[in-house]
Tab-separated table of C-alpha atoms in Angstrom:
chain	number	residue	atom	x	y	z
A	1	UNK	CA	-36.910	67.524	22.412
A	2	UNK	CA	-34.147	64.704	22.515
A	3	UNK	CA	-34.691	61.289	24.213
A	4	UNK	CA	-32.011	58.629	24.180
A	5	UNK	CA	-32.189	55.094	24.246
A	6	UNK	CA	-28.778	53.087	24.320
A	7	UNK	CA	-29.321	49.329	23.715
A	8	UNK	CA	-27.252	46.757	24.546
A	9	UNK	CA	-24.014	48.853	24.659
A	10	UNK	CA	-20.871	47.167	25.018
A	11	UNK	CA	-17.146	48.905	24.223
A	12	UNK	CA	-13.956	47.212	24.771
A	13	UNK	CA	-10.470	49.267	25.241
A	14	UNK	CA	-8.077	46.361	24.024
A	15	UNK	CA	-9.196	43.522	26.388
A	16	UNK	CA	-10.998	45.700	28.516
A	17	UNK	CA	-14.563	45.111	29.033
A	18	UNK	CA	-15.744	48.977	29.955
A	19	UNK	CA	-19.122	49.009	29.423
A	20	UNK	CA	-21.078	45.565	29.277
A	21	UNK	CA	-24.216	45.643	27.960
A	22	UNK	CA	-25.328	48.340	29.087
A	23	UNK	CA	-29.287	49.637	28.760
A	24	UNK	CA	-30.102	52.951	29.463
A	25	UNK	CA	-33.735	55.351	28.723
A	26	UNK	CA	-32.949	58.960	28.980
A	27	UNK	CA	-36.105	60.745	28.686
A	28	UNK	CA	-37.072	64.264	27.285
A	29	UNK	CA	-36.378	66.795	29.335
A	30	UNK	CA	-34.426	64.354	32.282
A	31	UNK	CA	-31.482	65.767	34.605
A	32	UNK	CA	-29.687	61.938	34.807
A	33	UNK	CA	-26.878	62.224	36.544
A	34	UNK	CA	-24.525	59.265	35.829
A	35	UNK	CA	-23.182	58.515	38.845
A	36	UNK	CA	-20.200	55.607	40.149
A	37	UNK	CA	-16.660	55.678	41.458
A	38	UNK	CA	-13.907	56.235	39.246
A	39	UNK	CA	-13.356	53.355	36.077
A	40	UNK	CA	-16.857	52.004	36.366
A	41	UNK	CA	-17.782	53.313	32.675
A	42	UNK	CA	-19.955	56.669	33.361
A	43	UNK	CA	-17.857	59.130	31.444
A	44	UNK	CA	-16.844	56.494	28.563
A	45	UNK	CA	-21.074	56.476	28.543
A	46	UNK	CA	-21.356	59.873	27.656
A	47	UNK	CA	-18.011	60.035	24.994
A	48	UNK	CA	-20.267	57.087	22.891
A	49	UNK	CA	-23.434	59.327	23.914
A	50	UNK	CA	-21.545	62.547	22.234
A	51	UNK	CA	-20.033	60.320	19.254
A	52	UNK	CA	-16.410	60.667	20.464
A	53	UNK	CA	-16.150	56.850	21.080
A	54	UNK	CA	-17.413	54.075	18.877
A	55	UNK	CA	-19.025	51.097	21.218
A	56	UNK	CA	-18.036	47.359	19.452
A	57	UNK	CA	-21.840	46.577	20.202
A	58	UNK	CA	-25.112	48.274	20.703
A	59	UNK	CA	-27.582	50.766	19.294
A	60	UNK	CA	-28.072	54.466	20.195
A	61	UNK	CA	-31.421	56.433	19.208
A	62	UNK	CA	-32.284	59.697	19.831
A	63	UNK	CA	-35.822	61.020	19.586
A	64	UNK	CA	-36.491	57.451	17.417
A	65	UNK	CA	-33.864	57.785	15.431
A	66	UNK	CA	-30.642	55.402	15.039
A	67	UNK	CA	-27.703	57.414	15.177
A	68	UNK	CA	-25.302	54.163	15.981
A	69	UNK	CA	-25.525	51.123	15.014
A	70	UNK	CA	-22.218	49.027	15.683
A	71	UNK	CA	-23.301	46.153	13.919
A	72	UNK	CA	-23.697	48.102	10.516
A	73	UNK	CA	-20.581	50.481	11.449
A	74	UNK	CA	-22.960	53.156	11.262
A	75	UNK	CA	-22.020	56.098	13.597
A	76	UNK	CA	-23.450	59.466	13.487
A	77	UNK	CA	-20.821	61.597	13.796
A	78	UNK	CA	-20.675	64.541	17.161
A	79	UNK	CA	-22.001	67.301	14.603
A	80	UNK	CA	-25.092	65.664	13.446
A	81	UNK	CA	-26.309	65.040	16.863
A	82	UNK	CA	-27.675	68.152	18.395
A	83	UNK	CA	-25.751	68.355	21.704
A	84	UNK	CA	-22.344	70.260	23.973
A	85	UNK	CA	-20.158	68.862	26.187
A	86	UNK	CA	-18.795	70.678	29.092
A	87	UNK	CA	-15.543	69.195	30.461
A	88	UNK	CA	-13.599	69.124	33.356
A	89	UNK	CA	-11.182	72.188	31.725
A	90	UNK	CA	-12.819	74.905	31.183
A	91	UNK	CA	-10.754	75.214	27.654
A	92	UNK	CA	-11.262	78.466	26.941
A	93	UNK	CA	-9.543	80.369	24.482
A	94	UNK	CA	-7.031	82.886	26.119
A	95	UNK	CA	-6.604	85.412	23.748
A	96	UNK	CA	-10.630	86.141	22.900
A	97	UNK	CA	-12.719	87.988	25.051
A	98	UNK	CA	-15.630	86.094	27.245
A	99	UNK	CA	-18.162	87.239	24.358
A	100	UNK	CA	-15.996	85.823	21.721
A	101	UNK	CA	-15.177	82.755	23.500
A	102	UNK	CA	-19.455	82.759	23.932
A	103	UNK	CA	-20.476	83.111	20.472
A	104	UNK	CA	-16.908	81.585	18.893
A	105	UNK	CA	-19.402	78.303	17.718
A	106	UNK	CA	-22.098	80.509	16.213
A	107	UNK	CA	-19.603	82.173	14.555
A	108	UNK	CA	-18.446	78.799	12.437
A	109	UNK	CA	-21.944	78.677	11.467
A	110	UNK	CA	-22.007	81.991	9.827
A	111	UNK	CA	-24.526	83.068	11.861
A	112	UNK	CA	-25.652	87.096	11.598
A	113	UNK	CA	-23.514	89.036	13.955
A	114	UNK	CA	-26.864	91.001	15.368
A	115	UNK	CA	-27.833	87.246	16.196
A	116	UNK	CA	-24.568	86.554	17.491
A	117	UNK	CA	-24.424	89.155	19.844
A	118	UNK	CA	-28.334	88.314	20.733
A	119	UNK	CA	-28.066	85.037	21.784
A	120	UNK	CA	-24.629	85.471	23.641
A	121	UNK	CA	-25.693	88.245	25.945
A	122	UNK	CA	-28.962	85.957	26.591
A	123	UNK	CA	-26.577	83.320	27.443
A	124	UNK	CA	-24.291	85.177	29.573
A	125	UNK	CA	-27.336	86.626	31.696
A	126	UNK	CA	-28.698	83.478	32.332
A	127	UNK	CA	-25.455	82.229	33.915
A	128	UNK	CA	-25.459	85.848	35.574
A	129	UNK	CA	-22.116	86.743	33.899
A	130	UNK	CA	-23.174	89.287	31.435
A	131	UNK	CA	-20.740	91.826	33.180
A	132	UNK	CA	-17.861	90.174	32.491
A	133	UNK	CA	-18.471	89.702	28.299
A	134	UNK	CA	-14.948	92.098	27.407
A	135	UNK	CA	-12.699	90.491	30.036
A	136	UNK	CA	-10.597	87.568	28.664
A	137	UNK	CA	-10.351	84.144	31.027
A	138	UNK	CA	-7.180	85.276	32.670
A	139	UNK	CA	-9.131	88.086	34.478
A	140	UNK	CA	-11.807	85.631	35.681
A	141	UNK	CA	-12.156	82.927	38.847
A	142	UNK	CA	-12.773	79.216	38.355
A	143	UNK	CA	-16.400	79.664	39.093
A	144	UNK	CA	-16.458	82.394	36.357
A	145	UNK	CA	-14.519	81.019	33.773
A	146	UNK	CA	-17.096	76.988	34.025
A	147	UNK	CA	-19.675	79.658	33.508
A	148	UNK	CA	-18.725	80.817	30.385
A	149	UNK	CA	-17.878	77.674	29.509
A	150	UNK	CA	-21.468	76.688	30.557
A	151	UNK	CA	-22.728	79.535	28.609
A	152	UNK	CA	-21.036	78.436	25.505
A	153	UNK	CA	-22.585	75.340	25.627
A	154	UNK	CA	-25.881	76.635	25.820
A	155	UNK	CA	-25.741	79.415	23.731
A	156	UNK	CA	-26.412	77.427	20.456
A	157	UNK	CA	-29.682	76.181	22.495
A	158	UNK	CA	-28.974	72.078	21.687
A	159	UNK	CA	-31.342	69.723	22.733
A	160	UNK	CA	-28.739	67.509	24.662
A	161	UNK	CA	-25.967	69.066	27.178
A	162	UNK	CA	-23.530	66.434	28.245
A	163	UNK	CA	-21.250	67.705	31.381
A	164	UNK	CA	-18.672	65.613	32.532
A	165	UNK	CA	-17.320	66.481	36.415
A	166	UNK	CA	-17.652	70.489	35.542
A	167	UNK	CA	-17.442	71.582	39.039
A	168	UNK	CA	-14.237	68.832	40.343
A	169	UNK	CA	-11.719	71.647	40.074
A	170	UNK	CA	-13.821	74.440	42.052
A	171	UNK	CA	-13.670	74.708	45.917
A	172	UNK	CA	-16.839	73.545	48.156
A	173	UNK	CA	-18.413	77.141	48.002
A	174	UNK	CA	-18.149	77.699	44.459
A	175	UNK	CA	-19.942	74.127	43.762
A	176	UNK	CA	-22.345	74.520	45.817
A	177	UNK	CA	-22.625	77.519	44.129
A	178	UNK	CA	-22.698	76.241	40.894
A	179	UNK	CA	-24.701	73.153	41.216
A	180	UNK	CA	-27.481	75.871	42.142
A	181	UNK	CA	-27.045	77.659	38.922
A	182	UNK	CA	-27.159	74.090	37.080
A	183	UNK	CA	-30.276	73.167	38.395
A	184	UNK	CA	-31.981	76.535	37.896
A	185	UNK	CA	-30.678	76.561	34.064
A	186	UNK	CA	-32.235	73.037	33.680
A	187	UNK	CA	-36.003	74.074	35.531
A	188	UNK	CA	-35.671	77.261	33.073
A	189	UNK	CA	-34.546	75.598	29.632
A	190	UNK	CA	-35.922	72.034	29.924
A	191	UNK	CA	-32.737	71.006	28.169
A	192	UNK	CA	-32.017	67.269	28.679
A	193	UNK	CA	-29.058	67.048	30.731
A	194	UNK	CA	-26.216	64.248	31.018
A	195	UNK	CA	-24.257	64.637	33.862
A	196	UNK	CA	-20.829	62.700	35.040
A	197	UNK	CA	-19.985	62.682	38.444
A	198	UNK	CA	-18.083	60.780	41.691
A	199	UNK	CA	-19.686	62.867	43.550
A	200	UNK	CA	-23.202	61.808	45.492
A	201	UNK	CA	-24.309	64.890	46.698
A	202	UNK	CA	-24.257	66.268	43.289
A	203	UNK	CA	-26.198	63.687	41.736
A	204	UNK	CA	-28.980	63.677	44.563
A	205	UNK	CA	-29.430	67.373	44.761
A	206	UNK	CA	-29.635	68.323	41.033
A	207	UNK	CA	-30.642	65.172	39.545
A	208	UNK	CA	-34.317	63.833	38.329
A	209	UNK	CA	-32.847	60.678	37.765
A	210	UNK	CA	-29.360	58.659	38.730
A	211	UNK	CA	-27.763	55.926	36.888
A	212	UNK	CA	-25.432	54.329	39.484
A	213	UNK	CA	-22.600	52.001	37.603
A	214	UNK	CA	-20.840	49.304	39.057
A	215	UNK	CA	-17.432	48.069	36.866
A	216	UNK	CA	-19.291	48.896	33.883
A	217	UNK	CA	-22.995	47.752	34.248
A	218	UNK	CA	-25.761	49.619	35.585
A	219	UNK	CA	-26.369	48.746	39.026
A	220	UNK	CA	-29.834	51.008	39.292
A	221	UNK	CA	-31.745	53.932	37.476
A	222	UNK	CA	-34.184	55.923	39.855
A	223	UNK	CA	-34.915	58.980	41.011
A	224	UNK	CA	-32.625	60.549	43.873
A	225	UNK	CA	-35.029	59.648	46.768
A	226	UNK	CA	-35.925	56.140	45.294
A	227	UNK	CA	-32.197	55.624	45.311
A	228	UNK	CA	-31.688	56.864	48.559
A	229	UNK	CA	-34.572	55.373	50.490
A	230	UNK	CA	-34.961	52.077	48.910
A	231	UNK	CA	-31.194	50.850	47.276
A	232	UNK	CA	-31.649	47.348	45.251
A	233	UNK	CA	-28.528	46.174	46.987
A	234	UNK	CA	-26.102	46.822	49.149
A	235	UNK	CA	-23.433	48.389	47.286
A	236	UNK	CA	-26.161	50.935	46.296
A	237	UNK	CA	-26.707	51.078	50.081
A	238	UNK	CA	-23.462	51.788	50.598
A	239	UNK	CA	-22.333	54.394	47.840
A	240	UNK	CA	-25.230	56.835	48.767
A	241	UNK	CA	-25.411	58.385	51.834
A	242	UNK	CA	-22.977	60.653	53.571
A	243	UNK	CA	-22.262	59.560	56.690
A	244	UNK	CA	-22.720	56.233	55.102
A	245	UNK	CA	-25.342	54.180	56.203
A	246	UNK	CA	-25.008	51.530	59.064
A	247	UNK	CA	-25.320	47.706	58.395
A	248	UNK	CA	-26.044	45.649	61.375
A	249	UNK	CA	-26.151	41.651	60.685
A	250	UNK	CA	-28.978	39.613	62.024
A	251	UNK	CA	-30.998	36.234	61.520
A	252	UNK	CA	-34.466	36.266	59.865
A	253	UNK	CA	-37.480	33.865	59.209
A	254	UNK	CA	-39.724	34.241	56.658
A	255	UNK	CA	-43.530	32.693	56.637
A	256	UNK	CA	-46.453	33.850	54.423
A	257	UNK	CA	-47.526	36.339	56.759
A	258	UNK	CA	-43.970	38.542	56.746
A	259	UNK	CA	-40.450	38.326	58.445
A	260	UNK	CA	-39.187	37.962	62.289
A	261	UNK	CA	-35.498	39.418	62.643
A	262	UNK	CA	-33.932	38.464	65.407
A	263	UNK	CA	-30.608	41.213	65.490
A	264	UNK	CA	-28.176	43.265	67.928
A	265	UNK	CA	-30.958	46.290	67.839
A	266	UNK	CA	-33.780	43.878	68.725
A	267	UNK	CA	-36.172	41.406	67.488
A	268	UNK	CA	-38.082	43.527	64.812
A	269	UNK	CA	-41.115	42.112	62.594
A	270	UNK	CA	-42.236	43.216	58.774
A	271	UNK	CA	-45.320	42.399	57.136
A	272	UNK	CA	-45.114	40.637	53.959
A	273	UNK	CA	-46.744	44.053	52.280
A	274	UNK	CA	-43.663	45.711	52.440
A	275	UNK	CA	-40.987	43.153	51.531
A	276	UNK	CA	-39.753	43.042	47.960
A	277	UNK	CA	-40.213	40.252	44.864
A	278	UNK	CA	-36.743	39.497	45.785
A	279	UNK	CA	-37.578	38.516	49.277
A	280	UNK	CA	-38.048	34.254	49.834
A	281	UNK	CA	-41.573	32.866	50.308
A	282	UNK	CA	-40.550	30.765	53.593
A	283	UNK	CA	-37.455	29.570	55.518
A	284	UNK	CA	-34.638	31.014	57.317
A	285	UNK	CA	-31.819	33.508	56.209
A	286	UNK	CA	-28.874	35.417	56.956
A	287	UNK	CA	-30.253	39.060	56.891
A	288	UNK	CA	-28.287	42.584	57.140
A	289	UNK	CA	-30.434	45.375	58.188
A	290	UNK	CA	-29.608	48.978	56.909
A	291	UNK	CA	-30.178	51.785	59.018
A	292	UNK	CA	-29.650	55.253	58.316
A	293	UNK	CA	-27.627	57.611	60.467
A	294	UNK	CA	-30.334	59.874	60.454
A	295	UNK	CA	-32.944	57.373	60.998
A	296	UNK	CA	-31.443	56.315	64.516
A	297	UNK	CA	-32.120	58.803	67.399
A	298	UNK	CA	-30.312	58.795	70.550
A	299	UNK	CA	-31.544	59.513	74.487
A	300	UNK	CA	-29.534	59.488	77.947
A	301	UNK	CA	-32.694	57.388	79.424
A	302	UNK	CA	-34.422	54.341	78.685
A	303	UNK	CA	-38.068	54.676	77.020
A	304	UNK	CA	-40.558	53.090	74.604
A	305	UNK	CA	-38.869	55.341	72.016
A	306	UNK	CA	-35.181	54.434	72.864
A	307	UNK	CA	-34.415	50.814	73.728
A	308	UNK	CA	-30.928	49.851	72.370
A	309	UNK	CA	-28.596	50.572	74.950
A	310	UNK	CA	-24.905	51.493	73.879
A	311	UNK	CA	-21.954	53.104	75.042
A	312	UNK	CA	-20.144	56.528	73.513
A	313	UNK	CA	-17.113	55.402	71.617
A	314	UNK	CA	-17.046	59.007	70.114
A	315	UNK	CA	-19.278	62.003	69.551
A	316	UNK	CA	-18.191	64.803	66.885
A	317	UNK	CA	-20.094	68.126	67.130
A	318	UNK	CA	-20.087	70.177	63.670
A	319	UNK	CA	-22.120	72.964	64.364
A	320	UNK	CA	-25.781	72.351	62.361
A	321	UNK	CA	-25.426	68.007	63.727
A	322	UNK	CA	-23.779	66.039	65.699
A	323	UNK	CA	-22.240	62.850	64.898
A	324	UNK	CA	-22.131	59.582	67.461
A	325	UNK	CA	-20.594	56.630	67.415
A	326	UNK	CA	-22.248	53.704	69.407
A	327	UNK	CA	-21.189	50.607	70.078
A	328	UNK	CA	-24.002	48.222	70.714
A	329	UNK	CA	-22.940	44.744	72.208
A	330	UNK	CA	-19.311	43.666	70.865
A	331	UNK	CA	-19.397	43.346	67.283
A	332	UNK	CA	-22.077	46.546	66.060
A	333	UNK	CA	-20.740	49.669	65.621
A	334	UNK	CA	-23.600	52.417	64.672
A	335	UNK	CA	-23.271	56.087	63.773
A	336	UNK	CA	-25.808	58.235	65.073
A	337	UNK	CA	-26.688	62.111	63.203
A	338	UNK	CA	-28.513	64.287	65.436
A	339	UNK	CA	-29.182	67.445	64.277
A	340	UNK	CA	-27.928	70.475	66.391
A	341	UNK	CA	-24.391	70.657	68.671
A	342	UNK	CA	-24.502	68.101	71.542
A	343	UNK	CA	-21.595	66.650	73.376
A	344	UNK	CA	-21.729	63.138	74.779
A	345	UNK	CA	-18.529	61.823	76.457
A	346	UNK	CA	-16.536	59.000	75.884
A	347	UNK	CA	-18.039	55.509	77.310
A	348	UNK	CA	-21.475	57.574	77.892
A	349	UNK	CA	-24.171	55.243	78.489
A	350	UNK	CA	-26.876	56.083	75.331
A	351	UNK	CA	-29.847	54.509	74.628
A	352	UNK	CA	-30.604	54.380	70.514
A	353	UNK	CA	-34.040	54.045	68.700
A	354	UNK	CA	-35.556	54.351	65.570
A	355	UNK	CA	-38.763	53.013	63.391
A	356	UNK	CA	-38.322	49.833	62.224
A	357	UNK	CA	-40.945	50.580	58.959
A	358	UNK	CA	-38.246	53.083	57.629
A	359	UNK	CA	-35.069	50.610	57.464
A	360	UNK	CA	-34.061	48.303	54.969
A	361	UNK	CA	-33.633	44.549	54.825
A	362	UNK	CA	-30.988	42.901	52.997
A	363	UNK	CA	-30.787	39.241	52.413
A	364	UNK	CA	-26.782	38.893	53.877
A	365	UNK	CA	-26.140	35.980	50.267
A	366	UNK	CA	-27.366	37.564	47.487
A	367	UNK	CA	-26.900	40.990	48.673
A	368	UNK	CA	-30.611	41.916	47.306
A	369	UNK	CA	-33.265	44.106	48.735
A	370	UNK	CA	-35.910	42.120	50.710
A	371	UNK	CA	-37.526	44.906	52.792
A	372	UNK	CA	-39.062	48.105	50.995
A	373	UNK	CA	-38.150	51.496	53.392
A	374	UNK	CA	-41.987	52.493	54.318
């Protein structure tokens, strides 16, 4: 069991502001990925997590108890706190064997060699490595070598695994690879996981939750999903998504009864059910619609389904999709993802559509969400 609550965090590097009172919940048993470009605080989170930096401010609890306290200079130190890291190096020792490089921590604790042995073939198995306990790193790939270090994390069974970018030095294959093994050892163990990464796709395909960071403050904790369908703002808009999501400007009025966007895709109406608390009660705004590439669908003719006409300024077939880009009017530039290889030439006449329900509203001066995707 290990929950952790981090309460009004703040740590300073000189005159460097890097994390600024910052709240975080980490439930039992979550996968919560912390997720942000790089310098925005996510891996300085998880050193003050793991006890390797001291935060100037804050509290940190885990399972109800206070294991910092900055005001009291009270900091539990890494050993006391049940948890592994896994880094970026795999830092593995060269000269021991993949079994002694395993069990090399329950070792320190004098634990029974029959139990040694027990628990570091269990480990290696579950990381499907158990063939390769005699060979030493050298003989091993990348992919092998993050599993043992994976394994050695695990093998002590803590109740908190901290990983920070483990899978940034292995090609595409081998993370994709990987991030299935990571997800499978975290539906099999339950182990509450902390996970560092730049990268998106990781945190929305093996995450239960995402903390996305902006310049050191938390810019929105949610499930992947959540995240994805329905960002607070645009920067969260705008970081998740690959191709990125499409922003189109437009005008909007607001009366009790919902919102009337007038925009280069068409005048489009919301009920007041779906916009947000954020969203104004009356009056007129500056609005930026967000529209995802996979939301938009794309025709050579004119329907009820496909009413924004456009010309081709590109189309990029990749096999499994198809990218286009549209321009619509002078100003809009949209990119289209259509699923399957389909070639459209340059300057093609297209014809765009998509559900209005399913987009997002942003209100263009505060940069909030004001329109829920339905």
């Amino acid at each position: 069991m290990s929950r952790i609550e981090l309460s009004h965090i703040d740590k300073f590097y000189g005159k460097n502001h890097v994390l600024k009172d910052l709240n975080l919940v980490i439930e039992d048993g979550d996968f919560m990925t912390l997720l942000g470009p790089s310098g925005c605080g996510k891996t300085t989170t998880l050193r003050v997590v793991s006890g390797l930096e001291k935060p100037q401010h804050g509290n940190i609890y885990m399972d109800g108890q206070e294991i910092v306290n900055a005001a009291e200079a009270n900091f539990a130190p890494p050993s006391k706190r049940n948890l592994n890291l896994v880094f970026q190096s795999y830092a593995l020792w060269p000269h021991m064997t993949v079994n002694d490089n395993v069990g090399f921590g329950l070792k320190i604790r004098k634990e029974p060699a029959d139990v040694i042995a027990k628990k570091v073939a269990g480990a290696l198995e579950r990381m499907q490595i158990a063939e390769f306990g005699k060979r030493y790193p050298t003989e091993l790939s990348g992919g092998q070598q993050q599993r043992v270090a994976i394994a050695r994390a695990i093998v002590s069974e803590p109740r908190l695994l901290l990983l920070d970018e483990p899978l940034s030095n292995l090609d595409a294959k081998l993370r994709v690879d990987m991030r299935s093994e990571l997800k499978r050892l975290h539906h099999e163990t339950g182990t509450t996981i902390i996970y560092v990464t730049h990268d998106q796709v990781e945190a929305l395909t093996m995450s239960t939750k995402i903390a996305l960071f902006r310049l050191g403050e938390l810019v929105q904790v949610a499930p992947p999903l959540e995240l994805y369908d329905n960002p607070c703002n645009l920067y969260t808009a705008d970081f998740i998504g690959n191709p990125s999501i499409n922003f189109v400007k437009g005008t909007a009025e607001v009366t009790a009864a919902g919102m009337t966007v007038e925009s280069p895709v068409g005048q489009l109406e919301f009920k007041r059910a779906d916009m947000t608390e954020a969203a104004p009660q009356s009056g007129k705004l500056d609005i930026i619609l967000g529209i995802r590439p996979e939301q938009l669908s794309i025709s050579r003719q004119k329907d009820e389904q496909h009413w924004v006409e456009g010309h081709v300024y590109s189309g990029m077939p990749a096999g499994s999709e198809t990218l286009v880009s549209v321009k619509v009017g002078d100003q809009t530039m949209l990119t289209v993802k259509e699923l399957g290889s389909t070639h459209y030439g340059g300057d093609e006449k297209v014809y765009l559509g998509f559900t209005p329900a399913h987009i997002n509203v942003f209100d263009a001066a505060s940069e909030n969400l004001i329109k829920y995707c339905r």
